[in-house]
Coordinates of C-alpha atoms in Angstrom, one line a residue:
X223 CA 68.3 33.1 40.9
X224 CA 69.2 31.9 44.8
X225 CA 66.2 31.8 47.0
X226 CA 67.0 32.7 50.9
X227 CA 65.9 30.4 53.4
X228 CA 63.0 31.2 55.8
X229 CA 64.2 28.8 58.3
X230 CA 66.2 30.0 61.2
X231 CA 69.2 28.3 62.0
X232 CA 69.9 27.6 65.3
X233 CA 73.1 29.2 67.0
X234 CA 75.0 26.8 68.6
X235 CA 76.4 29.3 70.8
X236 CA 73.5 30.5 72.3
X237 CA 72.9 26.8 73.1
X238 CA 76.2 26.4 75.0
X239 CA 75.9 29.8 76.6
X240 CA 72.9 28.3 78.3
X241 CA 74.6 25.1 79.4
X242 CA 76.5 26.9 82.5
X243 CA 74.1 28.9 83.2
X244 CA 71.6 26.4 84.0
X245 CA 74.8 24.2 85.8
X246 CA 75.3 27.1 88.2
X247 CA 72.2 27.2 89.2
X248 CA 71.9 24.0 90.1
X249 CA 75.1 24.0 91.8
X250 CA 74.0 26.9 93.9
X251 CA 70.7 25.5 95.5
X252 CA 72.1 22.9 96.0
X253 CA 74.5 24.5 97.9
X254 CA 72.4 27.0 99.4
X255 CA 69.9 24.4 100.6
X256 CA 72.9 22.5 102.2
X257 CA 74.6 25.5 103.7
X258 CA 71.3 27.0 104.6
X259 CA 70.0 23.4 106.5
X260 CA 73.2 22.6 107.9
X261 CA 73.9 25.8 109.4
X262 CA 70.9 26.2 111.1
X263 CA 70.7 22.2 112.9
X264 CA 74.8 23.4 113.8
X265 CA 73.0 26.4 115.6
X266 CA 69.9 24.5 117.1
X267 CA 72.0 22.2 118.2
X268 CA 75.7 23.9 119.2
X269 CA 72.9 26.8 121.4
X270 CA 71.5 23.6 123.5
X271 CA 75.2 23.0 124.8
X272 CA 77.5 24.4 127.8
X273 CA 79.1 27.8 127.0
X274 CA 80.7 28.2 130.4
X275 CA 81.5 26.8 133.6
X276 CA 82.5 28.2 136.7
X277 CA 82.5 27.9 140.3
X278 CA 80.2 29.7 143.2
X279 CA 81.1 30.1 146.8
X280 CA 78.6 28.6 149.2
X281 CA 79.5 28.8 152.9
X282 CA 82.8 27.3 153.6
X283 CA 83.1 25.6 150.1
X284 CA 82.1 25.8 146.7
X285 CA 79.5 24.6 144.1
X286 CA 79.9 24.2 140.2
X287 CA 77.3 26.1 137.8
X288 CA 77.4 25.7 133.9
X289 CA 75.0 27.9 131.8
X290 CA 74.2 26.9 128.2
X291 CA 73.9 28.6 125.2
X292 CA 70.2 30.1 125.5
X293 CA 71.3 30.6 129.1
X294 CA 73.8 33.6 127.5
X295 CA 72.0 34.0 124.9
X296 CA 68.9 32.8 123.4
X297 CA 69.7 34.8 119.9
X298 CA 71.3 32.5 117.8
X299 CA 68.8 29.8 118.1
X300 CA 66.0 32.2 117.4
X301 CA 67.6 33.3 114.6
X302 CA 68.2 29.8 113.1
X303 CA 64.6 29.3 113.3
X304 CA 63.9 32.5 111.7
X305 CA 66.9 31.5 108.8
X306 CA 64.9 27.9 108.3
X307 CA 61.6 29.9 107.3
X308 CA 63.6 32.2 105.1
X309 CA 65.3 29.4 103.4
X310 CA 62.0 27.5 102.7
X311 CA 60.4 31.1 101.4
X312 CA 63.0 31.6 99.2
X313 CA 61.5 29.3 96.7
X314 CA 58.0 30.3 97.5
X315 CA 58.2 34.0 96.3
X316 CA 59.4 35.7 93.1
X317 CA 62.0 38.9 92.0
X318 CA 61.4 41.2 94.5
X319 CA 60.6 39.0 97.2
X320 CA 63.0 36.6 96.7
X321 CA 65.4 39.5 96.8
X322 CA 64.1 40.5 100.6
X323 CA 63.7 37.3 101.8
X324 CA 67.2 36.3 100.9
X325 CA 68.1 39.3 102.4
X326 CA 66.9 38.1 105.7
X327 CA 68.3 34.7 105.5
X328 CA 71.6 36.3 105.6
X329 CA 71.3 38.3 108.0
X330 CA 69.8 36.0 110.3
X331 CA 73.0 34.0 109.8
X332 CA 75.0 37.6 110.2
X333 CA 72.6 37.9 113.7
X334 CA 73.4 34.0 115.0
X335 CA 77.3 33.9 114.1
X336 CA 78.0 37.1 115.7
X337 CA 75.3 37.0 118.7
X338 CA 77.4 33.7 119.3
X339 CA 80.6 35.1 119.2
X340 CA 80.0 38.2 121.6
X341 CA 78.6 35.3 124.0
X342 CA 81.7 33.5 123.6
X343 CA 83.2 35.1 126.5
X344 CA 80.1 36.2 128.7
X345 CA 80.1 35.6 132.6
X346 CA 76.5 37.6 133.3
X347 CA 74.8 34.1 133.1
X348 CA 76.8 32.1 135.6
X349 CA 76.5 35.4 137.6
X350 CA 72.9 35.1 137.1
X351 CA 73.0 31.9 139.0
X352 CA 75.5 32.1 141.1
X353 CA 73.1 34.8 142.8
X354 CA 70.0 32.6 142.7
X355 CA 72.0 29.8 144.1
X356 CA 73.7 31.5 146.8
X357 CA 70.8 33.9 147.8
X358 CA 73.2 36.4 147.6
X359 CA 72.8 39.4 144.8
X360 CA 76.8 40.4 145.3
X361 CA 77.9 36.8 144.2
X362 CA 80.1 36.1 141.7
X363 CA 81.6 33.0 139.7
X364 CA 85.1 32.1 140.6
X365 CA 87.5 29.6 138.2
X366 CA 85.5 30.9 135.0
X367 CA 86.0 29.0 132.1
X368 CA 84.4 29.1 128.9
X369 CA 83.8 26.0 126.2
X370 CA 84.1 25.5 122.4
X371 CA 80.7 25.3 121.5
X372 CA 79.8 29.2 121.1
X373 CA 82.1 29.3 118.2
X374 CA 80.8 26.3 116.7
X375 CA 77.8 28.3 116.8
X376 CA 78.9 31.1 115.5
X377 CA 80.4 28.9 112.8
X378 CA 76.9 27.9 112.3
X379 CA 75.7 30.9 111.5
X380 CA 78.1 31.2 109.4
X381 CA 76.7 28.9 106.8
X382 CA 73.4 30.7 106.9
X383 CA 74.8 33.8 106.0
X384 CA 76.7 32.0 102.8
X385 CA 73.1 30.1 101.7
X386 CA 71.7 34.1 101.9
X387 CA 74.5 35.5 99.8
X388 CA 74.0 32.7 97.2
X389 CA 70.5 33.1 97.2
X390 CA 70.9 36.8 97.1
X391 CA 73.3 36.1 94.2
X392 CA 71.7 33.2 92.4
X393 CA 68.3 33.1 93.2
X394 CA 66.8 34.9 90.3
X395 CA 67.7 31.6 88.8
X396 CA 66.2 29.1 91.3
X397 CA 63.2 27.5 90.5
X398 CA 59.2 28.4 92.1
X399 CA 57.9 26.4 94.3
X400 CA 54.4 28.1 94.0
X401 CA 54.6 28.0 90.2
X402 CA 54.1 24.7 90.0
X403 CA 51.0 24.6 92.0
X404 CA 49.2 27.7 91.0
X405 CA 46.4 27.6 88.2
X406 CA 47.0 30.5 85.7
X407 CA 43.2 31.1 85.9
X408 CA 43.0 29.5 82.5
X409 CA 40.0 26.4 81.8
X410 CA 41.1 23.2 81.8
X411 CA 40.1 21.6 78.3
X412 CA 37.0 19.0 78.8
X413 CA 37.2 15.4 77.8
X414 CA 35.0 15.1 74.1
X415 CA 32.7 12.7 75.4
X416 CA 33.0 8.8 73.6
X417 CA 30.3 8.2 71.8
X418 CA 29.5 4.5 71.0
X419 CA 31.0 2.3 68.2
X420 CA 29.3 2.3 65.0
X421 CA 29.0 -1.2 64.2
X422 CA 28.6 -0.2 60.3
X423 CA 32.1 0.9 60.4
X424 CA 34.5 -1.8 61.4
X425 CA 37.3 0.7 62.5
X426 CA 35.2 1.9 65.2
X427 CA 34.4 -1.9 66.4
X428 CA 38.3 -3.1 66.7
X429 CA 38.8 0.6 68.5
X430 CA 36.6 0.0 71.0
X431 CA 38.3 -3.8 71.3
X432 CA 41.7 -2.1 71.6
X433 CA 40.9 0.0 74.7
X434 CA 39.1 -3.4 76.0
X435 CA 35.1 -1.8 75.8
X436 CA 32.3 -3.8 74.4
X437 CA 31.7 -2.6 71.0
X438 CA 28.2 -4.2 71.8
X439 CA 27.1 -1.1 73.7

């Protein structure tokens, strides 16, 4: 008469169905958190820089004017900020909330990159000052040239919108930031108090030696 075993036996293929599955999602915070921080210094940084130069007329000659990036636009570099708090939330909130603030990680990057691109070729800022300079309200910017630095922004932006699609994608995977800080409400077990050695009972006097007490108290 056979007897069946009780014992489950484990399913190797279960075991190596995990195995990507936790390599992916390793692969993709890492890259989201790369993407996602790198994007957004690009941004910070790219914003900050000159966009466009250009020349005003001032009596009989003329005087150079260059507007930066938050002088066309002051978007994108909000919007990193914004992308930078999203990206640290991510790991902060669970399912649904992770889902939404994924969500707005990308499309802060959607916001910055194309924010950046429409200002690529913007002239209303050295107008802007042109006007102020000058005094004069009709004044415009002659010999208008723009620089490289709105696309590198808009490149910038870029990368946060692919750290929001991965964490949109793979964040359901991604570890909780909050779970390993939160008490599940549960009491912690108390230290059984020592009680002294029993000098009747050698066990308890070379015990007491071993964790270096005085087996005399």
């Amino acid at each position: 008469m056979g007897y069946v075993s009780a014992v489950p036996v484990p399913q190797p293929r279960a075991r190596a169905a995990t195995a990507p599955d936790a390599t992916g999602s390793r692969r993709s915070l890492a890259a989201g958190l790369l993407l996602g921080a790198v994007g957004a210094t690009v941004v910070l940084l790219a914003s900050g820089q000159t966009w466009a130069e250009g020349k005003a007329a001032v009596g009989g000659g003329s005087l150079p004017l260059t507007a930066d990036g938050r002088d066309v636009t002051g978007l994108p570099a909000a919007l990193a900020i914004v992308g930078l708090a999203a990206l640290v939330a991510v790991f902060a909130v669970r399912s649904t909330g992770r889902l939404l603030v994924a969500g707005l990680l990308a499309l802060s990057g959607l916001g910055a990159g194309l924010s950046a691109y429409l200002g690529a070729s913007d002239s209303a800022a050295l107008d802007e000052k042109a006007a102020q300079t000058t005094g004069d309200t009709s004044a415009t910017i002659d010999a208008l040239s723009h620089t490289a630095w709105p696309y590198v922004t808009a490149a910038g932006g870029l990368l946060i919108l692919i750290a929001g699609l991965l964490a949109l994608r793979y964040g359901k995977l991604w570890p909780t930031m909050s779970g390993r800080y939160e008490r599940d409400g549960t009491p912690r077990p108390r230290k059984a108090p020592r009680t002294a050695p029993d000098p009747d009972r050698p066990e308890d006097l070379w015990k007491a030696l071993d964790r270096g007490e005085d087996p005399t108290h």
